[in-house]
mmCIF file of C-alpha atoms in Angstrom:
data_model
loop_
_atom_site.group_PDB
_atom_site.id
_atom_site.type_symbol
_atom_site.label_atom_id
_atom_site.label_comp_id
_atom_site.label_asym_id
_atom_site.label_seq_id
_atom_site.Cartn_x
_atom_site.Cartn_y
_atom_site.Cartn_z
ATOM 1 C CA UNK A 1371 130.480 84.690 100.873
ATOM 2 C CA UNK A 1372 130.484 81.665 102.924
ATOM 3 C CA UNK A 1373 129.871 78.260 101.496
ATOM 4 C CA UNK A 1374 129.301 77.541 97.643
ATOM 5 C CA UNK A 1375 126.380 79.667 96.421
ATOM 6 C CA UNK A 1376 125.758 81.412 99.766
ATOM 7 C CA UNK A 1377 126.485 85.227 100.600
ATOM 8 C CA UNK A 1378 125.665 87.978 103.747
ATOM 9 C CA UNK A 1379 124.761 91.220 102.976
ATOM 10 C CA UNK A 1380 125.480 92.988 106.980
ATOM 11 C CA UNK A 1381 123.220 95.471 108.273
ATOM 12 C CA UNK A 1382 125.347 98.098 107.357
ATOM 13 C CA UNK A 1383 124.360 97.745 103.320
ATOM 14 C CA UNK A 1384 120.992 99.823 103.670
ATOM 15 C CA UNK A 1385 119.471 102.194 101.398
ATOM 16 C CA UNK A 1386 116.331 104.057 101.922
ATOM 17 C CA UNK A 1387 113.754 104.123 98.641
ATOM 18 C CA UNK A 1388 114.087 102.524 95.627
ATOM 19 C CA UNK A 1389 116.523 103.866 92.811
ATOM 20 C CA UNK A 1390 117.597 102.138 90.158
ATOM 21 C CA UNK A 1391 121.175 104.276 90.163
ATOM 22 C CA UNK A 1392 121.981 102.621 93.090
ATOM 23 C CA UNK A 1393 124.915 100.245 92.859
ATOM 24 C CA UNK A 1394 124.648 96.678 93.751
ATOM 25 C CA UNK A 1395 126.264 95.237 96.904
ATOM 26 C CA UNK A 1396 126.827 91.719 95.569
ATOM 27 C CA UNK A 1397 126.189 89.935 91.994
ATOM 28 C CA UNK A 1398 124.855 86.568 92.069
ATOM 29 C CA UNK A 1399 124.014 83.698 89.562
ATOM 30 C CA UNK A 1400 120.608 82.394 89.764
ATOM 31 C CA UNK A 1401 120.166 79.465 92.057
ATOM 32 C CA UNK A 1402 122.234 81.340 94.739
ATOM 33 C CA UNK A 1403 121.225 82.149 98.146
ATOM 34 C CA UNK A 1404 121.493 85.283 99.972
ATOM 35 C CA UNK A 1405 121.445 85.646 103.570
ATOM 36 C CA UNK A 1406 120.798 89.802 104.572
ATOM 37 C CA UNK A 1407 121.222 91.427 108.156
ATOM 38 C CA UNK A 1408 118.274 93.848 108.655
ATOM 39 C CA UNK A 1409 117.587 96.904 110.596
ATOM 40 C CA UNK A 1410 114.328 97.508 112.003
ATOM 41 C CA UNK A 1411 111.489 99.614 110.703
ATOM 42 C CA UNK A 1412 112.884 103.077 112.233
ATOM 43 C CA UNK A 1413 116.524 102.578 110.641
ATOM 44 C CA UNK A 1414 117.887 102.217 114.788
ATOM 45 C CA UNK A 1415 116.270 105.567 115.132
ATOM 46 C CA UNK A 1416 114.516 103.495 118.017
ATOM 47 C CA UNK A 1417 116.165 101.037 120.506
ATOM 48 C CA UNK A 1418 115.197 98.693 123.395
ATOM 49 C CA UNK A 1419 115.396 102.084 125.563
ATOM 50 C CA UNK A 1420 113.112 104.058 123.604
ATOM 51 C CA UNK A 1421 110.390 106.535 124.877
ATOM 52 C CA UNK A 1422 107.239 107.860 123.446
ATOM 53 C CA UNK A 1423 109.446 111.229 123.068
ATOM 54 C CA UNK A 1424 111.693 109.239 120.756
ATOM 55 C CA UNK A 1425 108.924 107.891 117.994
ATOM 56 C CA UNK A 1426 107.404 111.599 117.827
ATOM 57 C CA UNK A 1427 110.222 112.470 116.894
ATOM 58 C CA UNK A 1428 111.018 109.959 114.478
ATOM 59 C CA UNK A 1429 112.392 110.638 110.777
ATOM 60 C CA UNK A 1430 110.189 109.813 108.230
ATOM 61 C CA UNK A 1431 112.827 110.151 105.848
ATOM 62 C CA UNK A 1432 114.834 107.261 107.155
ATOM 63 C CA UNK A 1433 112.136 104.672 107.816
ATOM 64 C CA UNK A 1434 111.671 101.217 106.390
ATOM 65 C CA UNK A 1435 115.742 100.470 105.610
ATOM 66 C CA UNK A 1436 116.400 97.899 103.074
ATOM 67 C CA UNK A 1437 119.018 95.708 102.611
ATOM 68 C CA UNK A 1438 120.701 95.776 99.074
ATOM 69 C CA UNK A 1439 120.484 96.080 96.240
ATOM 70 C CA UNK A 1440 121.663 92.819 94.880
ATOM 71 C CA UNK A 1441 122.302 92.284 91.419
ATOM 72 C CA UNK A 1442 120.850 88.908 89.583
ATOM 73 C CA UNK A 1443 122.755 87.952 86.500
ATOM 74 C CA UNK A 1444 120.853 87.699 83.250
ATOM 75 C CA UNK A 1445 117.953 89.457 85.088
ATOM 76 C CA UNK A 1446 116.211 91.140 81.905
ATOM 77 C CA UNK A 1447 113.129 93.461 81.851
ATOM 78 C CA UNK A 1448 109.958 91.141 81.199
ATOM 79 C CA UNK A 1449 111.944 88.764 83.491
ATOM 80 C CA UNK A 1450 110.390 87.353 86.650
ATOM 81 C CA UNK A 1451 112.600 87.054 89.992
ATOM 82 C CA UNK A 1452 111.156 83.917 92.162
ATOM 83 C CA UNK A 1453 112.506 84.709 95.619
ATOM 84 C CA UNK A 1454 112.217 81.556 98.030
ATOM 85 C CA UNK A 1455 112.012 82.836 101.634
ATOM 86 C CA UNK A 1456 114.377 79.805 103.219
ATOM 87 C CA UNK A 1457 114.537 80.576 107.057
ATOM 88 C CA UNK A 1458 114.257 83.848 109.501
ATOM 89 C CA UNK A 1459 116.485 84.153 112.318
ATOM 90 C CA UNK A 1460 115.033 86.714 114.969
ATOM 91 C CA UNK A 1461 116.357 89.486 117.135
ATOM 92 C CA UNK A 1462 114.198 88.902 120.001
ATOM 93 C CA UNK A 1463 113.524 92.619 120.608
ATOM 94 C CA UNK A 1464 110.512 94.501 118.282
ATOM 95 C CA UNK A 1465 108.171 97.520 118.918
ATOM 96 C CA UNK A 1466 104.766 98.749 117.972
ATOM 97 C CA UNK A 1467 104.259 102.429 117.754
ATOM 98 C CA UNK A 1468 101.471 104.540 117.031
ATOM 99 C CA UNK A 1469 103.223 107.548 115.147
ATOM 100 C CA UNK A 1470 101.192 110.338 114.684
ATOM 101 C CA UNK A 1471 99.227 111.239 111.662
ATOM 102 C CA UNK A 1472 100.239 107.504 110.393
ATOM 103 C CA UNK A 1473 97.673 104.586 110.023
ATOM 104 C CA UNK A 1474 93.899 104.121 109.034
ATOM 105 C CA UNK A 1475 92.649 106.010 112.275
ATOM 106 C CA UNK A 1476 94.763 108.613 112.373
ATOM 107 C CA UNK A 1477 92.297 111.200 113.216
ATOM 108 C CA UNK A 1478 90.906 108.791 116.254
ATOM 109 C CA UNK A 1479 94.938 108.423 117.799
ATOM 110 C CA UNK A 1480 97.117 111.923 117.320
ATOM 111 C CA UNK A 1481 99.584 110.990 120.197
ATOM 112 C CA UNK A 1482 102.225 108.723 120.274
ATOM 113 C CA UNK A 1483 102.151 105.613 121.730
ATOM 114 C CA UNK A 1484 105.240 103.044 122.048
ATOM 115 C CA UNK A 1485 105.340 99.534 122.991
ATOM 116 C CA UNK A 1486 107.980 97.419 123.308
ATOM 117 C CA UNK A 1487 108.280 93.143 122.871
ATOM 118 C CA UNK A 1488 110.451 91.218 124.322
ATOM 119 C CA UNK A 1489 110.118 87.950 122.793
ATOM 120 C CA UNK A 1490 111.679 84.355 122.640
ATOM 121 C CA UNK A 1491 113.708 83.767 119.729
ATOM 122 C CA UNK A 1492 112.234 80.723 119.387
ATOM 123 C CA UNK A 1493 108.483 82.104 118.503
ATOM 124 C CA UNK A 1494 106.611 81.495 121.757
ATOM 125 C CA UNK A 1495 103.559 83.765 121.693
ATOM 126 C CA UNK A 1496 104.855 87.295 122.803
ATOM 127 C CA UNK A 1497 103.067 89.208 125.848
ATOM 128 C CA UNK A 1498 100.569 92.125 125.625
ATOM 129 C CA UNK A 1499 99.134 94.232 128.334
ATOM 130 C CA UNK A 1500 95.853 92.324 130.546
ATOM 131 C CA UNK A 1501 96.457 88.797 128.897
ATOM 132 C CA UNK A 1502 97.406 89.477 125.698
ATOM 133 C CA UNK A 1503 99.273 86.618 124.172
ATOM 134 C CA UNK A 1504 100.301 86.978 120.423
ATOM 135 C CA UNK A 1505 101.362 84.361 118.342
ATOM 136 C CA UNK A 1506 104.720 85.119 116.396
ATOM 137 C CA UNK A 1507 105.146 84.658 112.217
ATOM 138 C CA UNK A 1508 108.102 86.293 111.106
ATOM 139 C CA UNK A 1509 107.862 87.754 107.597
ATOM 140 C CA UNK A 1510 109.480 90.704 104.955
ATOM 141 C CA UNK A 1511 107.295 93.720 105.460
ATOM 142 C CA UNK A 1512 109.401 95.203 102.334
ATOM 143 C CA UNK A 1513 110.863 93.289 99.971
ATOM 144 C CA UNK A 1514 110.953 94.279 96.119
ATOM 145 C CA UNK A 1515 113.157 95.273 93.301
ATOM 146 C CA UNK A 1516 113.751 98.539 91.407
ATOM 147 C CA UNK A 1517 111.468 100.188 89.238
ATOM 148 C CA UNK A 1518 112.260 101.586 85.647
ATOM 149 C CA UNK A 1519 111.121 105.012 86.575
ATOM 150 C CA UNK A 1520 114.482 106.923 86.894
ATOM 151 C CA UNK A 1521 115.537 108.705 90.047
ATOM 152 C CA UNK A 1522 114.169 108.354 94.065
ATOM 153 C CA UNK A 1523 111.506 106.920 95.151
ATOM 154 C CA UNK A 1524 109.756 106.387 98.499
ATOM 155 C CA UNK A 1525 109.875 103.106 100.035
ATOM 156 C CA UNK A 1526 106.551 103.884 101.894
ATOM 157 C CA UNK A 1527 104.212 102.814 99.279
ATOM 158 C CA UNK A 1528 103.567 99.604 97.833
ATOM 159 C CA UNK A 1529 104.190 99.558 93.892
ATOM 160 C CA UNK A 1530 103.984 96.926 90.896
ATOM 161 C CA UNK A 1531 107.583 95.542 91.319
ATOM 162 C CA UNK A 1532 106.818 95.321 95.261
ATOM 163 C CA UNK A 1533 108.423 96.876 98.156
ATOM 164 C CA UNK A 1534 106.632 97.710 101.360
ATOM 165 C CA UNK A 1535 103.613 95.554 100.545
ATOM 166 C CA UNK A 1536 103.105 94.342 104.674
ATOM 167 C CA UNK A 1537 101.987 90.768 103.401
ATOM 168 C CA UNK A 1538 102.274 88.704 106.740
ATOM 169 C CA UNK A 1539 101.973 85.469 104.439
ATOM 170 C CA UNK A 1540 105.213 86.554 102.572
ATOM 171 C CA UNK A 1541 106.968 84.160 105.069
ATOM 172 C CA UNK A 1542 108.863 81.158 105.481
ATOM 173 C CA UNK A 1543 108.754 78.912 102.916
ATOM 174 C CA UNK A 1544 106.441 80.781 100.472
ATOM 175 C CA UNK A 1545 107.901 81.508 97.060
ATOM 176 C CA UNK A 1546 107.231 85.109 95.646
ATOM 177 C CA UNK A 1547 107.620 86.193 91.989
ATOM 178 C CA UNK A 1548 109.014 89.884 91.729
ATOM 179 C CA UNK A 1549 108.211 91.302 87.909
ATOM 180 C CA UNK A 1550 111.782 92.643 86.826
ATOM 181 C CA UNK A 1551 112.119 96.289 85.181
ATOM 182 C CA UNK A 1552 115.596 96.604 85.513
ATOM 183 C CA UNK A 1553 118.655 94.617 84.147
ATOM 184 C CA UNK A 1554 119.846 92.452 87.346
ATOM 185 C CA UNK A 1555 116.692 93.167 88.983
ATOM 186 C CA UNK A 1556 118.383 95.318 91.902
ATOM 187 C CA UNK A 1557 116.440 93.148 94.583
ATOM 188 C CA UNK A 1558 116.496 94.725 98.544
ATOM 189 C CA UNK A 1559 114.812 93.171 101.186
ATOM 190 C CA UNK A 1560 113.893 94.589 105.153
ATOM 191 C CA UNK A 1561 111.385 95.924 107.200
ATOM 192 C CA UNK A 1562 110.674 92.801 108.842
ATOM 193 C CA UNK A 1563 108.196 91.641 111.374
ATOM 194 C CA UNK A 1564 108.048 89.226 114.006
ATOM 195 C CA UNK A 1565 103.668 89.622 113.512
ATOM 196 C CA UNK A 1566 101.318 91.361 111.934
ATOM 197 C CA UNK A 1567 97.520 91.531 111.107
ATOM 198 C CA UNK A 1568 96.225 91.625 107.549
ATOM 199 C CA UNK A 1569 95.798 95.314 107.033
ATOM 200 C CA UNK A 1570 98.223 96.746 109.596
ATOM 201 C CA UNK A 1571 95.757 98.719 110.868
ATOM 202 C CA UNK A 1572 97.609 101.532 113.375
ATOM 203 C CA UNK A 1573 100.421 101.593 110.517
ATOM 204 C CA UNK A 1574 103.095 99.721 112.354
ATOM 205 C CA UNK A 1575 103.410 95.211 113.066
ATOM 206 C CA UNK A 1576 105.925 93.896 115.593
ATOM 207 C CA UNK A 1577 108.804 96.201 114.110
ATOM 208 C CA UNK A 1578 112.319 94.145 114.886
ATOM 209 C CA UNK A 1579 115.114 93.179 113.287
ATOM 210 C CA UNK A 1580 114.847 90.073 111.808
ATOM 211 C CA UNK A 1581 117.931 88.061 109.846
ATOM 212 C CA UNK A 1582 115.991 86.254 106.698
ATOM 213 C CA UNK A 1583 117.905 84.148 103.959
ATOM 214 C CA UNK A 1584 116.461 83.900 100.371
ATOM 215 C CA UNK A 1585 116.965 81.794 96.905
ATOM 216 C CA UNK A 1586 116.951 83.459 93.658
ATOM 217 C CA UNK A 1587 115.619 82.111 90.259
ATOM 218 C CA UNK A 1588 115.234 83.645 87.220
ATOM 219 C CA UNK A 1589 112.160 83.117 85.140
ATOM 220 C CA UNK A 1590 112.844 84.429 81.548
ATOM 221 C CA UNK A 1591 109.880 86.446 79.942
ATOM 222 C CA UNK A 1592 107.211 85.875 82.302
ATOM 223 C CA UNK A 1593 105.722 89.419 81.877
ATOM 224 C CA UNK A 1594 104.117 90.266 85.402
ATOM 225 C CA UNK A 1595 102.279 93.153 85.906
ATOM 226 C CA UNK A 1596 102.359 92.599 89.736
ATOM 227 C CA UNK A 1597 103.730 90.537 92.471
ATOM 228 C CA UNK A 1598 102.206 86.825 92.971
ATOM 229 C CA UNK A 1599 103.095 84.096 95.490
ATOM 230 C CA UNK A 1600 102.661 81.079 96.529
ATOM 231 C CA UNK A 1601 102.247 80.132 100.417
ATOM 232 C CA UNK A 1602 103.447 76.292 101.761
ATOM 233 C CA UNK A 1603 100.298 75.402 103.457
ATOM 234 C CA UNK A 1604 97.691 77.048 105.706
ATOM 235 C CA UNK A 1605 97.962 81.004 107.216
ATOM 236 C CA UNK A 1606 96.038 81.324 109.897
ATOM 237 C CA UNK A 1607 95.945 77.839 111.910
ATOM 238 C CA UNK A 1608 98.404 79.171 114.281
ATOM 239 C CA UNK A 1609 95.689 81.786 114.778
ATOM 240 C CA UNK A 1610 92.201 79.846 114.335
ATOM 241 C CA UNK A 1611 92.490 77.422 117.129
ATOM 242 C CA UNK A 1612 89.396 79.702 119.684
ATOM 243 C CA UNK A 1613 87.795 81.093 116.605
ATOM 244 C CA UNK A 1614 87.465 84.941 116.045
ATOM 245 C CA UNK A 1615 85.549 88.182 117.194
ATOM 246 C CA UNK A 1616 84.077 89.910 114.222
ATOM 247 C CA UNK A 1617 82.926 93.551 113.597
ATOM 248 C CA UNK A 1618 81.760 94.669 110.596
ATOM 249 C CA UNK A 1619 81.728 98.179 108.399
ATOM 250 C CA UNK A 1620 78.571 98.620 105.618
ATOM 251 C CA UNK A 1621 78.410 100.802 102.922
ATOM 252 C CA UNK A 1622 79.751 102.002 100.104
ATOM 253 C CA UNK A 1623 83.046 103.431 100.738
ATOM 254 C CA UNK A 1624 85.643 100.305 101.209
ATOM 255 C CA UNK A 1625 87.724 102.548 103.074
ATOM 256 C CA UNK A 1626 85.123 103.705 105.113
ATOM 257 C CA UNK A 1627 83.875 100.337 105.964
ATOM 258 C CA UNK A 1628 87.697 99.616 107.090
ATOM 259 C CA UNK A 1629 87.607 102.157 109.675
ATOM 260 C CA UNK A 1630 84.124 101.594 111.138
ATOM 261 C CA UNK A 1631 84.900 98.216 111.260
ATOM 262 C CA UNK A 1632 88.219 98.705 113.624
ATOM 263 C CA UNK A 1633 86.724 101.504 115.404
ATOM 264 C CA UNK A 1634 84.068 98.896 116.420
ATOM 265 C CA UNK A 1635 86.790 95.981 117.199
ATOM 266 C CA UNK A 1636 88.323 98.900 119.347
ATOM 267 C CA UNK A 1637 85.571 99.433 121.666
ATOM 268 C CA UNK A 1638 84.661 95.952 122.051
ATOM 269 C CA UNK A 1639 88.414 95.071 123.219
ATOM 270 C CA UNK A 1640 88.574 98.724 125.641
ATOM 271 C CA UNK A 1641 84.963 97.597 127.286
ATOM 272 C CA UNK A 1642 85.288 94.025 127.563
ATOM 273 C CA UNK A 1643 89.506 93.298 127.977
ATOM 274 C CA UNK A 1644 90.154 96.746 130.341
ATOM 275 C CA UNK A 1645 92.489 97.921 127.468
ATOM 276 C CA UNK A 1646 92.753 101.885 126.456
ATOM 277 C CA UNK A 1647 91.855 102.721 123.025
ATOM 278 C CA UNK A 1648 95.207 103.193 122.031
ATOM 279 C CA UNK A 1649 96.260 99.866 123.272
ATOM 280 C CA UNK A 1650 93.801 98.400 121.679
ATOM 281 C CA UNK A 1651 93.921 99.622 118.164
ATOM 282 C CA UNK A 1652 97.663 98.605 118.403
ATOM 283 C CA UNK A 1653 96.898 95.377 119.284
ATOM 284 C CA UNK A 1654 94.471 94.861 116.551
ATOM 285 C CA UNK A 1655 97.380 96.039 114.060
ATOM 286 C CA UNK A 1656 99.725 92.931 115.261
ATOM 287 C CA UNK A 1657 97.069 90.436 115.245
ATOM 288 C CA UNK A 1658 93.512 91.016 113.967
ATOM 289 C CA UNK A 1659 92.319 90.583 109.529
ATOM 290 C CA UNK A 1660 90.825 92.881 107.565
ATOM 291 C CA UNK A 1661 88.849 91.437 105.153
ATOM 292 C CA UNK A 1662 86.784 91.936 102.189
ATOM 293 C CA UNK A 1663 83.585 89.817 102.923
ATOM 294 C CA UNK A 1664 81.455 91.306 100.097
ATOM 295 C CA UNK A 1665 81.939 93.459 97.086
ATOM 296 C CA UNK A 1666 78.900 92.907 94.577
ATOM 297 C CA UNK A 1667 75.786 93.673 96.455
ATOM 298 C CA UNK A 1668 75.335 97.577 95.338
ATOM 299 C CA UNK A 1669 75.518 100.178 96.473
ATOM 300 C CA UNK A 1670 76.862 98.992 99.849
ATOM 301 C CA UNK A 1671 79.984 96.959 100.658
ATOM 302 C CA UNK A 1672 80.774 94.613 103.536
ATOM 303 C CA UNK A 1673 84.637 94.801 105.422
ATOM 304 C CA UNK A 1674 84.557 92.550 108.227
ATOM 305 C CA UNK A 1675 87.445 92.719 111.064
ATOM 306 C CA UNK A 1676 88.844 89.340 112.683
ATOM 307 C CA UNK A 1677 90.527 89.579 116.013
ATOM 308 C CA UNK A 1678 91.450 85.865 116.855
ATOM 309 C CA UNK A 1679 89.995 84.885 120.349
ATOM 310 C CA UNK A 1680 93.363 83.301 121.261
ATOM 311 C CA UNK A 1681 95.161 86.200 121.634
ATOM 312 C CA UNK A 1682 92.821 86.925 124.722
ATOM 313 C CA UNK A 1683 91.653 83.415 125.868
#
């Protein structure tokens, strides 16, 4: 603990999946702050030296590390934890892979396909292939608390108290409210990203280790049934500033519509920027929204797929 209030949790306090057996690293009053050392999405299964050969390869089984658990005192079941995202300090180093048989076009990209960033620490847009500039937002691709269900669980999926949810506006500054199932919450955070589109399309964002420090509050009895938050101010201006390329998917499969409207955002970055496929769809995955545009017009759906024109211009 250093300062009054203020602990580090080191790199070295990781678990993989969420159990509720698993003994906390640290208690804490709420009101504290907690500053936690991550590892990077492949648990340093992957380094700065790293070859295709090595993400083929890569353990499933230790992915997604999270740093934790921390125990929140008087954390109740009903109970809501309100985690303040304060500041991120960044590595500098990230990757992008495309692993095989992971992400929405799996079937369009079975080989693997590594890149590696090297970024500024202080968030100037990071380089990609022919003229790709992306602008950096650091955020917690996994952050969450453990569920009542007893035993292991994988940290791959998403679930009602949280964990890997890949919400690139779950950044600095916003304030997220965890629903509590567990007396002290056990709270773990990691699996951070120095960018990342809305859908993280080809399954991976800018994968690096990323230092983040977070407040705890308690609020008693709120009763979630899922995550909420609340951002600072706007998402997307560091993004907006040339406007966007759009493709679109139609019909009546969401899903469906998802993947038609990458595969189209694909082909119009391979023909018109001199990327390969591959590159492409990765970039997308860093960068580029998936949206909803419109759900009531049966039987046929509209998902429309924003790649911001900076990134390129």
């Amino acid at each position: 603990m250093n300062g009054h209030g203020r602990h580090t949790i080191h790199r070295d306090c990781i678990h993989h999946g969420w159990d509720n057996s698993f003994a906390p690293r640290i208690t804490i009053k709420p009101g504290e702050t907690v500053e936690f050392e991550t590892l990077d999405a492949s648990s340093g299964q992957l380094s700065r030296e790293s070859t295709e050969a090595d993400l083929a390869k890569l353990d499933l089984g230790r992915v997604n590390p999270v740093t934790g658990p921390v125990y929140i005192d008087g954390a109740e079941p009903g109970d809501a934890l309100k985690v303040t995202l304060l500041s991120f300090r960044p590595s500098g180093w990230g990757w992008t892979g495309n692993i095989p048989g992971f992400g929405l076009l799996a079937d369009q990209f079975p080989d693997a396909r590594l890149h590696h960033w090297h970024y500024d620490a202080s968030l100037k847009p990071a380089l990609y292939g022919p003229g790709g500039r992306v602008p950096l937002r650091p955020f917690t691709g996994t952050i969450g608390v453990a569920p009542a269900a007893p035993g292991l669980h994988s940290i791959i999926p998403p679930r009602n108290v949280g964990g890997n949810m890949d919400v690139r506006d779950i950044a600095e500054g916003t304030e997220l409210w965890l629903p509590v199932e567990v007396p002290g919450a056990l709270f773990s955070v990691g699996d951070t990203h120095a960018a990342q589109g809305d859908g993280e399309v080809c399954g991976t964002a800018i994968e690096s280790p990323i230092d983040v420090a977070l407040k705890f509050d308690l609020v008693k009895g709120a009763n979630l049934r899922m995550p909420r938050y609340v951002t600072p101010g706007p998402v997307s201006d560091h993004f907006d500033k040339k406007g966007y390329e759009v493709t679109t998917g139609i019909g009546p499969d969401l899903m469906a519509g998802a993947r038609m409207a990458v595969s189209e955002m694909v082909e119009l970055l391979s023909r018109r920027y001199g990327y390969s496929a591959i590159d492409a769809y990765m970039l997308c995955s860093v960068c580029a929204d998936l949206r909803i545009s419109s759900i009531v017009d049966v039987p046929n759906w509209v998902v429309s797929f924003y790649f911001p024109r900076i990134v390129l211009e």
